[in-house]
Amino acid sequence: MSKIREKWTNCTRGLGFRIALSVGLILLASYVVFIYLIVDVQQRFYLDQIVREAARFSSAVLNSTYSNMLHDDPESTRSFLHDIGKQESVSDVRIYNHDGLVKFSNHPEEVGKTVDIKSEACLTCHSEDKPFSEVAKDKRTRIHYQGKDRILGMITPIYNEKSCFTASCHVHPEDQKVLGVLDMKMRLGRFDAHIQSLVIKVVLIGLGTFIAVLGTIALYILFRVHRPVSRLQQAMQKVSAGDFSYKTPVESKDQLGELATSFNLMRDQIRRRTYELIRSRGEYKNLFEQVPCLICVINEDFRIVRQNTHMASLFKGGVGMHCYEAFKKQSEICEDCHAVKTFAKGEKFAKEHCGLDVAGQDANYVSYTSPIFDEKGKVIYSMLIAVDVRDRVKLEHELRVSKDFQTNLIENSIHGIIATDESGKIAIYNEAAQRLLGYEFHKAIGDVELQKYFPKQFVEMIFASQLGKVLPETRLVEQEAAIYSSEGEAIPVRFSGLILFDRGKPVGSVGFVEDLRNVKRLERDKQASDRLAVVGQTVAGLAHGIKNIIQGLEGGVYVVETAIEDKDSKLMDRGWSMVKNNIHRISDLVKDLLAYSKERRPQYESTDPNILAEEVCTLFEIKANEKSITIERQFDPNLGKMVNVFLDQRGIHTCLSNLVSNAIDACEMAQKKESLKIVVRTIEDNEGGVIFEISDNGSGMNDETQRKVFSSFYSTKGNRGTGLGLLVTSKIVAEHGGEIYFESAEGVGTTFTIRLPYGHKPSAESESSPTVMPLESTDGKQIA
Amino acid sequence: MPKKILVIDDEPDVLIFLGTLLRKNGYDVCEAEDGVEGLKKVIDEKPDLVCLDLLMPEKTGIKMYREMRKDEELKKVPVIMVTGFSTSPIGYMDFKKFIHHRSIPAPEGYIEKPVNKDELLKAIKQVLGE
């Protein structure tokens, strides 16, 4: 029962119901008024007709009785009225005289009775106490009930006419205006039945139309209003309950349709925003938890209201604790607390702190406090974000230690260390460099004249790197060079330099300068002492060599003596040639010894290396030709054009002579005896200098011989060699600051190479310091 | 029948001198200029004695001596070393090695350069048991 009531209540609350109800009521009222008006008009129309008919009928009756009256024939009148009274529609028909006496009637019993002037028939005219002369037609009628029937009464006055008062009977005087009244009563039964049927028809039609119209409207409202509105309502209820899955169907293009479309749009927007809200809330939560920072929210009492997991992993604290307890294990607020400032000013503040972590170790962190406002703009919380900077602090410490170490290393290095920054200015200049070069520290730092500090080659590398050129080499390794000190002294140094790059971009350079003055002095001393030692050793070797020569001489003398004794002239020749040979050997030995033992400076003079080489070739041409050896010349024409080549002509001539002579000997010793060839080459050295190359395709040297090539008194030529030739040659080359090396393969041939710098002008009094060659060069060639 | 002596030396002067000296003193002499030739002649000529120079090209005297001593036949041939080793810095090291090589017996005699005629003849006579 209650369910039905609830449904009813729901139904009556519905917009559709209310619209339908209003429309129904208005329609009903309209119909009622409409029916009433129609029936009323009809009724009046018909009544008017009946009245007019009654009037006509009364007139007809009067006219019919006129002649009877005039002829005073009451019986005919009586009979006439009786006949009329027999008609169904006529209820009563009577004639009164002036005094209200019934003279004629269809009911014979009424004749002779007087009608009370106050009866309903008389009141029509006599209400004003005085009889009227003429009455309006509508005032002559009256309707009253006779039993169940409605009766229309009509009074027609009978006026006095000339014929009446002039008639022979003289009953009526001339001054009497109204002679009597015809009272006609007609039944309204048929008329009422007609009206009733009319009312019923109209009402029925009206009711049918009403129901049809109301039904149509109700259906329209039900489908076009109630249902979409209910659906919208339902959808709204679902959305409000958080269910976004329901989509309102759009069934029409009217306002409700638009409403549904708008609602769907709204639902979509709400759904999107809700999801966004949920997602961003999740993200913020995730951020709060996962951000690699320590985050906590503190209230005005500095108690932690909320904190993330990182916070809990580093500091032993929790919600409800004071922040200073959690971070620093303090019982008091920090002296330099900036959360206080955040609460007071509502602004962000930051500071680096050192707290104690869960393990009780120092934990450096940078904390940022930012205000959280309530809706009135008051700071209610402070969000504290702390970034763990332990690693940074540790790195800073390590960096400082490392930097101190490096600074110490640089400052206390026995070698000069000079570095430039990105812009090519001197940035590092240590004490050793200062001692070496003499420029003061504060003047050197920031200096851009790099040629004062670095060898030319390295300065060019720095400039090239600054211009962004691709360098074939980015470092110089142990290059020997000269740098001029502040006092103009040329200091021999061993220099290593390095262009520094950071991700392919030059960021500076560093040079390591080793003072070679002492080394050079020692080297010179050593060379001198070496020469003395060699001379000392030489005495032993010399004794051996001289012994051999003496042997030869003694032998020669013995052979000569024997030949004289035996008179053997052939033996005589052999003996004598032995004597001569050995005297020649002594001479050679002495010459080489002198050349080797004497310390002499090269006598530089402008030289054409090609002419020098040509002289040597010409010198040995005849000897070589005798032994069927060709000397081929391959001279670099460029060298002949140069004017700045300065060599000790005598020294180099000796060197080349020794090498060509050796080559001839090697050819002689070769197994093959054909197409023996010596090639003398001159080449312009790309690194600045002259190269002499003497190649032969003679016997070549075995490993053992190769090792002993530059040893003193080593000879493969028996009594023909002194074993000093190559020693002398290498000495002269060293005096020039050049180098000598060879390549040889047994049975294939040997190539000796002398590489000489261009040398100095004769006027230059600079000290010649022969370069100390490493024992083995990088390309595996043996070097003197 | 004169005894045959093989003289091995890379220096022609020495060969002429020693050849003349030994022929003059009644020996049959054959000569070789290096160790390879020397070893060949030891086999071919079957000398009674070998005068061997220690420092020579091709095969040095030391190498040749070792080979002779390894051979069953040749090791019976007496050898006199003729050398300037005692004062030459290069030869000295070789000689040291040679002397300290226990597996090889020392040569029957040696004399230093420059060769003293009488010393050499005396040493030859001693080795040959004359």
Coordinates of C-alpha atoms in Angstrom, one line a residue, chain A residues 537 540-541 543-544 547-548 550-552 554-556 558-559 561-563 565-566 571 574-575 577-579 581-582 585 671 704 708 712-714 716 718-719, chain B residues 10-18 20-25 31 55 57-58 60 63 82-90 94 112-117 121:
Chain A
Q537 CA 140.8 1.5 -24.2
A540 CA 145.0 -1.7 -25.4
G541 CA 143.3 -2.1 -28.8
A543 CA 148.7 -2.3 -28.8
H544 CA 147.0 -5.2 -30.5
K547 CA 151.4 -5.8 -32.6
N548 CA 149.8 -7.0 -35.8
I550 CA 154.9 -5.1 -36.1
Q551 CA 154.2 -8.8 -36.9
G552 CA 153.7 -7.8 -40.5
E554 CA 158.9 -8.3 -38.7
G555 CA 157.5 -10.9 -41.0
G556 CA 158.2 -8.7 -44.0
Y558 CA 162.3 -11.9 -42.4
V559 CA 160.8 -12.7 -45.8
E561 CA 166.1 -11.4 -45.6
T562 CA 165.2 -15.0 -46.6
A563 CA 164.7 -13.8 -50.2
E565 CA 169.7 -15.2 -48.7
D566 CA 167.9 -17.5 -51.2
L571 CA 159.7 -13.8 -52.5
R574 CA 156.2 -10.3 -51.5
G575 CA 158.3 -9.4 -48.4
S577 CA 155.1 -5.3 -50.2
M578 CA 154.5 -6.6 -46.7
V579 CA 156.8 -4.0 -45.2
N581 CA 151.6 -2.3 -46.4
N582 CA 152.4 -2.3 -42.8
R585 CA 148.7 0.8 -41.9
Q671 CA 129.5 -13.2 -53.1
E704 CA 127.1 -9.8 -34.7
K708 CA 129.9 -4.0 -33.3
S712 CA 136.3 1.0 -31.6
F713 CA 138.9 -1.1 -33.4
Y714 CA 136.4 -3.4 -34.8
T716 CA 136.1 -6.9 -40.8
G718 CA 141.7 -7.6 -41.5
N719 CA 145.0 -5.7 -41.8
Chain B
D10 CA 143.2 -14.4 -42.2
E11 CA 146.1 -12.1 -42.7
P12 CA 148.1 -12.9 -45.9
D13 CA 151.2 -11.2 -44.4
V14 CA 151.2 -13.7 -41.5
L15 CA 150.7 -16.6 -43.9
I16 CA 153.7 -15.5 -46.0
F17 CA 155.8 -14.9 -43.0
L18 CA 155.0 -18.2 -41.2
T20 CA 158.6 -18.8 -45.3
L21 CA 159.8 -19.4 -41.7
L22 CA 158.6 -23.0 -41.5
R23 CA 159.7 -24.0 -45.0
K24 CA 163.1 -22.4 -44.2
N25 CA 163.3 -24.7 -41.1
E31 CA 148.0 -22.6 -45.7
L55 CA 140.5 -14.2 -34.5
P57 CA 136.4 -14.2 -40.2
E58 CA 134.0 -17.0 -41.3
T60 CA 136.9 -18.1 -35.8
K63 CA 135.0 -22.5 -33.3
V82 CA 148.8 -18.1 -32.4
T83 CA 147.0 -15.0 -31.1
G84 CA 147.1 -11.5 -29.8
F85 CA 144.2 -12.3 -27.5
S86 CA 145.8 -11.5 -24.2
T87 CA 145.8 -7.8 -24.8
S88 CA 143.0 -7.3 -27.4
P89 CA 139.7 -6.3 -25.6
I90 CA 137.6 -8.2 -28.1
D94 CA 136.3 -15.1 -26.3
E112 CA 151.3 -14.6 -28.6
K113 CA 151.6 -12.3 -31.5
P114 CA 153.9 -10.8 -32.6
V115 CA 155.4 -14.2 -33.2
N116 CA 158.9 -14.8 -32.0
K117 CA 160.5 -17.1 -34.6
L121 CA 160.0 -23.2 -33.6

